[in-house]
Amino acid sequence: MNRILLLCILLMPVFAFANSPVHPILKYSVSGSSSWYPYYIPNNPESPGLISELLPKLLAHAHIQGQNIPLPPNRTNQALDKGTLDFDIVSPSWFEQGDFGPLFVKSDPIMTITERIITLPKHQSRWMDIANIKDKEIGTVMGYLYHDDGDFIRADFKSEQELIKALHRGRIQAAISGDYTALYWSAKLGLPIALAAEHSTGDLVFRLRKERAELLPAINNAIAALKADGTIDGLIDKYTHTLETSEHSN
């Protein structure tokens, strides 16, 4: 066999590998406040949380490697702005006008998420109108994004768990929390709360740095596939079924 031909045959796999797309390892954080149940549950490898369990499945289906770097919310936002993280999972409903800004693109919807005003049961009627938060001190989680936080006075606490404790200590009269998160910590702490006005509702999506936008079609295809095969609905049911039962029994 001609030596040049033999050399070309031997080098073909090398050339093919060199020309194949090599995706970067995407860095992200889903730790939230460390009390972001049921989306993130620390120190529980069998049930790490809805988003913690779903994200590796989505990335694997998209043939993308990911690295979870646990950070508090304020540092997550800073890292995303600087580009040291590549994406997070958020809802446009948390942002003013639903706008992520020029640094980011967003994926197709993954699942719906709702935030409500939470308060003590005896105060529920006072907070059924969202307009009543205007110029009031409202409990919030440090580093979290709220689309209208210019309309009220933020009283920052380190987690949703601490918001519920603060309500019962009389430090605040109302707070903003995801409904599932509030129901979980209310039951866990044995401190009853009431869900009042809806503060926001929207879809969780990838907020992806614009320089990674070429990966968006693969991510969207993975979201569609895991919706179609029931994976996403199955995880939602796994982590929220008991909370929905608890809500209807109140």
Short mmCIF file of C-alpha atoms in Angstrom, two decimals:
data_model
loop_
_atom_site.label_atom_id
_atom_site.label_comp_id
_atom_site.label_asym_id
_atom_site.label_seq_id
_atom_site.Cartn_x
_atom_site.Cartn_y
_atom_site.Cartn_z
CA MET A 1 0.00 0.00 0.00
CA ASN A 2 1.18 3.49 -0.82
CA ARG A 3 2.75 5.01 2.31
CA ILE A 4 1.02 8.36 1.82
CA LEU A 5 -2.36 6.61 1.46
CA LEU A 6 -1.68 4.52 4.57
CA LEU A 7 -0.75 7.64 6.56
CA CYS A 8 -3.97 9.39 5.47
CA ILE A 9 -6.05 6.38 6.53
CA LEU A 10 -4.35 6.28 9.94
CA LEU A 11 -4.85 10.02 10.49
CA MET A 12 -8.51 10.14 9.42
CA PRO A 13 -9.91 9.48 12.95
CA VAL A 14 -7.65 12.22 14.33
CA PHE A 15 -8.86 14.72 11.73
CA ALA A 16 -12.48 13.72 12.33
CA PHE A 17 -12.09 14.22 16.09
CA ALA A 18 -10.38 17.55 15.59
CA ASN A 19 -13.20 18.78 13.37
CA SER A 20 -16.02 17.58 15.67
CA PRO A 21 -17.64 20.22 17.89
CA VAL A 22 -16.23 20.36 21.41
CA HIS A 23 -18.68 21.95 23.80
CA PRO A 24 -17.32 23.78 26.84
CA ILE A 25 -18.19 22.63 30.34
CA LEU A 26 -21.02 24.92 31.40
CA LYS A 27 -20.76 26.23 34.94
CA TYR A 28 -23.95 26.91 36.85
CA SER A 29 -25.41 27.20 40.33
CA VAL A 30 -28.80 25.95 41.57
CA SER A 31 -28.21 26.32 45.30
CA GLY A 32 -30.55 29.30 45.74
CA SER A 33 -30.81 30.24 49.38
CA SER A 34 -30.07 26.64 50.53
CA SER A 35 -33.75 26.59 51.57
CA TRP A 36 -35.17 26.58 48.03
CA TYR A 37 -37.29 23.46 48.50
CA PRO A 38 -38.41 21.57 46.40
CA TYR A 39 -36.08 22.86 43.69
CA TYR A 40 -32.82 22.47 45.62
CA ILE A 41 -32.38 20.24 48.68
CA PRO A 42 -28.84 20.18 50.14
CA ASN A 43 -27.24 17.09 51.66
CA ASN A 44 -29.81 14.73 50.15
CA PRO A 45 -28.21 12.80 47.28
CA GLU A 46 -31.25 10.54 46.73
CA SER A 47 -33.64 13.50 46.41
CA PRO A 48 -31.46 16.55 45.72
CA GLY A 49 -34.37 18.67 44.52
CA LEU A 50 -36.44 19.11 41.40
CA ILE A 51 -34.02 21.34 39.51
CA SER A 52 -30.92 19.64 40.93
CA GLU A 53 -32.21 16.30 39.65
CA LEU A 54 -33.52 17.57 36.32
CA LEU A 55 -30.57 19.67 35.16
CA PRO A 56 -28.08 16.79 34.71
CA LYS A 57 -30.71 14.92 32.69
CA LEU A 58 -31.30 17.94 30.43
CA LEU A 59 -27.59 18.55 29.93
CA ALA A 60 -26.88 14.87 29.24
CA HIS A 61 -29.65 14.74 26.64
CA ALA A 62 -28.16 17.87 25.01
CA HIS A 63 -24.66 16.26 25.12
CA ILE A 64 -23.38 19.15 27.26
CA GLN A 65 -21.17 18.76 30.30
CA GLY A 66 -22.12 20.82 33.34
CA GLN A 67 -20.44 21.73 36.61
CA ASN A 68 -22.56 22.84 39.55
CA ILE A 69 -20.83 25.47 41.70
CA PRO A 70 -22.94 26.17 44.80
CA LEU A 71 -23.17 29.91 45.46
CA PRO A 72 -25.56 32.17 47.39
CA PRO A 73 -27.99 34.11 45.16
CA ASN A 74 -26.15 37.45 45.29
CA ARG A 75 -22.86 35.84 44.24
CA THR A 76 -24.64 33.81 41.54
CA ASN A 77 -25.91 36.99 39.90
CA GLN A 78 -22.45 38.60 40.11
CA ALA A 79 -20.77 35.50 38.64
CA LEU A 80 -23.24 35.43 35.75
CA ASP A 81 -22.66 39.10 34.99
CA LYS A 82 -18.89 38.54 34.99
CA GLY A 83 -19.11 35.36 32.93
CA THR A 84 -17.62 33.03 35.54
CA LEU A 85 -20.94 31.16 35.45
CA ASP A 86 -22.56 30.26 32.13
CA PHE A 87 -26.22 29.94 33.09
CA ASP A 88 -28.77 29.65 35.84
CA ILE A 89 -32.42 28.61 36.04
CA VAL A 90 -34.75 31.56 36.62
CA SER A 91 -38.14 32.92 35.62
CA PRO A 92 -38.51 36.04 33.47
CA SER A 93 -41.37 36.94 35.83
CA TRP A 94 -38.74 37.80 38.46
CA PHE A 95 -37.24 40.52 36.24
CA GLU A 96 -38.60 43.96 35.47
CA GLN A 97 -40.44 43.73 32.14
CA GLY A 98 -39.28 40.09 31.99
CA ASP A 99 -35.99 41.32 30.51
CA PHE A 100 -32.71 39.49 31.17
CA GLY A 101 -30.67 42.26 29.56
CA PRO A 102 -28.20 42.18 26.66
CA LEU A 103 -25.80 39.62 28.16
CA PHE A 104 -28.23 36.69 28.07
CA VAL A 105 -30.53 34.55 25.96
CA LYS A 106 -33.29 32.33 27.32
CA SER A 107 -34.42 28.80 26.60
CA ASP A 108 -37.88 27.43 26.00
CA PRO A 109 -40.00 27.03 29.16
CA ILE A 110 -39.18 24.15 31.50
CA MET A 111 -42.02 24.38 34.04
CA THR A 112 -44.26 26.95 35.71
CA ILE A 113 -43.36 28.59 39.01
CA THR A 114 -45.53 30.84 41.18
CA GLU A 115 -44.63 33.26 43.98
CA ARG A 116 -47.15 34.52 46.50
CA ILE A 117 -47.41 36.89 49.38
CA ILE A 118 -47.20 34.79 52.52
CA THR A 119 -48.41 35.90 55.91
CA LEU A 120 -49.95 34.54 59.11
CA PRO A 121 -53.43 33.02 58.70
CA LYS A 122 -55.03 35.77 60.80
CA HIS A 123 -53.65 38.41 58.40
CA GLN A 124 -54.45 36.65 55.13
CA SER A 125 -57.39 38.88 54.11
CA ARG A 126 -55.18 41.98 54.48
CA TRP A 127 -52.80 40.73 51.77
CA MET A 128 -55.16 39.29 49.16
CA ASP A 129 -54.69 42.35 46.94
CA ILE A 130 -51.15 42.61 45.55
CA ALA A 131 -51.47 46.40 45.47
CA ASN A 132 -51.33 46.38 49.27
CA ILE A 133 -47.57 45.78 49.24
CA LYS A 134 -47.02 49.29 47.84
CA ASP A 135 -44.57 51.18 50.09
CA LYS A 136 -44.80 48.46 52.76
CA GLU A 137 -41.92 46.54 54.31
CA ILE A 138 -42.02 43.09 52.75
CA GLY A 139 -39.84 40.11 53.65
CA THR A 140 -37.50 39.04 50.85
CA VAL A 141 -34.53 36.70 50.42
CA MET A 142 -31.13 38.35 50.18
CA GLY A 143 -29.85 38.28 46.61
CA TYR A 144 -33.16 37.23 45.08
CA LEU A 145 -34.57 39.15 42.13
CA TYR A 146 -38.06 40.69 42.31
CA HIS A 147 -39.60 42.41 39.28
CA ASP A 148 -41.20 45.18 41.36
CA ASP A 149 -38.87 45.69 44.32
CA GLY A 150 -38.95 49.42 43.70
CA ASP A 151 -42.60 49.38 44.80
CA PHE A 152 -42.01 48.11 48.33
CA ILE A 153 -39.36 48.20 51.04
CA ARG A 154 -37.21 45.08 51.07
CA ALA A 155 -36.55 43.41 54.40
CA ASP A 156 -33.85 40.89 53.46
CA PHE A 157 -33.41 37.55 55.24
CA LYS A 158 -31.02 34.77 54.33
CA SER A 159 -33.63 32.19 53.27
CA GLU A 160 -37.31 31.31 52.90
CA GLN A 161 -37.03 29.37 56.15
CA GLU A 162 -36.04 32.59 57.93
CA LEU A 163 -38.94 34.48 56.33
CA ILE A 164 -41.44 32.17 58.01
CA LYS A 165 -39.68 32.46 61.35
CA ALA A 166 -39.69 36.25 60.99
CA LEU A 167 -43.45 36.25 60.34
CA HIS A 168 -44.07 34.34 63.56
CA ARG A 169 -41.72 36.57 65.54
CA GLY A 170 -43.61 39.63 64.35
CA ARG A 171 -40.56 41.10 62.61
CA ILE A 172 -42.52 41.38 59.35
CA GLN A 173 -46.20 41.19 58.45
CA ALA A 174 -45.82 39.73 54.96
CA ALA A 175 -43.17 38.20 52.71
CA ILE A 176 -42.69 36.92 49.17
CA SER A 177 -41.98 33.24 48.57
CA GLY A 178 -42.53 30.50 46.07
CA ASP A 179 -45.73 28.77 47.11
CA TYR A 180 -44.24 25.25 47.28
CA THR A 181 -41.23 26.52 49.19
CA ALA A 182 -43.39 28.31 51.75
CA LEU A 183 -45.67 25.30 52.25
CA TYR A 184 -42.70 23.01 52.79
CA TRP A 185 -41.01 25.17 55.41
CA SER A 186 -44.29 25.91 57.16
CA ALA A 187 -44.85 22.17 57.60
CA LYS A 188 -41.22 21.46 58.46
CA LEU A 189 -41.09 24.16 61.14
CA GLY A 190 -44.60 23.57 62.43
CA LEU A 191 -45.37 27.27 61.87
CA PRO A 192 -48.64 27.83 59.97
CA ILE A 193 -48.74 30.38 57.17
CA ALA A 194 -51.33 31.50 54.63
CA LEU A 195 -50.83 31.99 50.91
CA ALA A 196 -52.26 35.36 49.87
CA ALA A 197 -52.01 37.41 46.66
CA GLU A 198 -50.06 36.09 43.68
CA HIS A 199 -46.87 38.09 43.29
CA SER A 200 -45.59 36.52 40.08
CA THR A 201 -46.14 33.52 37.89
CA GLY A 202 -44.06 32.42 34.94
CA ASP A 203 -41.87 29.68 33.51
CA LEU A 204 -38.47 28.56 34.68
CA VAL A 205 -35.95 28.80 31.83
CA PHE A 206 -32.21 28.70 31.21
CA ARG A 207 -30.72 32.21 31.49
CA LEU A 208 -27.70 31.52 29.28
CA ARG A 209 -24.74 33.78 28.61
CA LYS A 210 -25.01 35.09 25.06
CA GLU A 211 -21.60 33.72 24.06
CA ARG A 212 -23.04 30.20 24.65
CA ALA A 213 -26.10 30.87 22.47
CA GLU A 214 -25.03 28.23 19.94
CA LEU A 215 -25.98 25.60 22.56
CA LEU A 216 -29.57 26.86 22.80
CA PRO A 217 -31.04 24.57 20.09
CA ALA A 218 -29.61 21.48 21.84
CA ILE A 219 -30.95 22.70 25.21
CA ASN A 220 -34.40 23.41 23.76
CA ASN A 221 -34.47 19.98 22.09
CA ALA A 222 -33.62 18.37 25.43
CA ILE A 223 -36.41 20.29 27.21
CA ALA A 224 -38.91 19.19 24.54
CA ALA A 225 -37.77 15.56 24.73
CA LEU A 226 -37.96 15.36 28.54
CA LYS A 227 -41.41 16.95 28.46
CA ALA A 228 -42.56 14.48 25.82
CA ASP A 229 -41.32 11.37 27.64
CA GLY A 230 -42.82 12.43 30.98
CA THR A 231 -39.53 12.99 32.81
CA ILE A 232 -40.32 16.59 33.79
CA ASP A 233 -43.89 15.85 34.88
CA GLY A 234 -42.65 12.86 36.87
CA LEU A 235 -40.14 14.97 38.80
CA ILE A 236 -42.72 17.71 39.42
CA ASP A 237 -45.09 15.11 40.88
CA LYS A 238 -42.31 13.52 42.96
CA TYR A 239 -41.41 16.78 44.68
CA THR A 240 -44.77 18.58 44.88
CA HIS A 241 -47.47 15.95 45.39
CA THR A 242 -47.34 16.02 49.18
CA LEU A 243 -47.15 19.83 49.21
CA GLU A 244 -50.28 20.14 47.05
CA THR A 245 -52.07 17.71 49.36
CA SER A 246 -51.01 19.86 52.31
CA GLU A 247 -52.25 23.06 50.64
CA HIS A 248 -55.70 21.63 49.89
CA SER A 249 -56.06 20.32 53.45
CA ASN A 250 -55.52 23.83 54.94
#
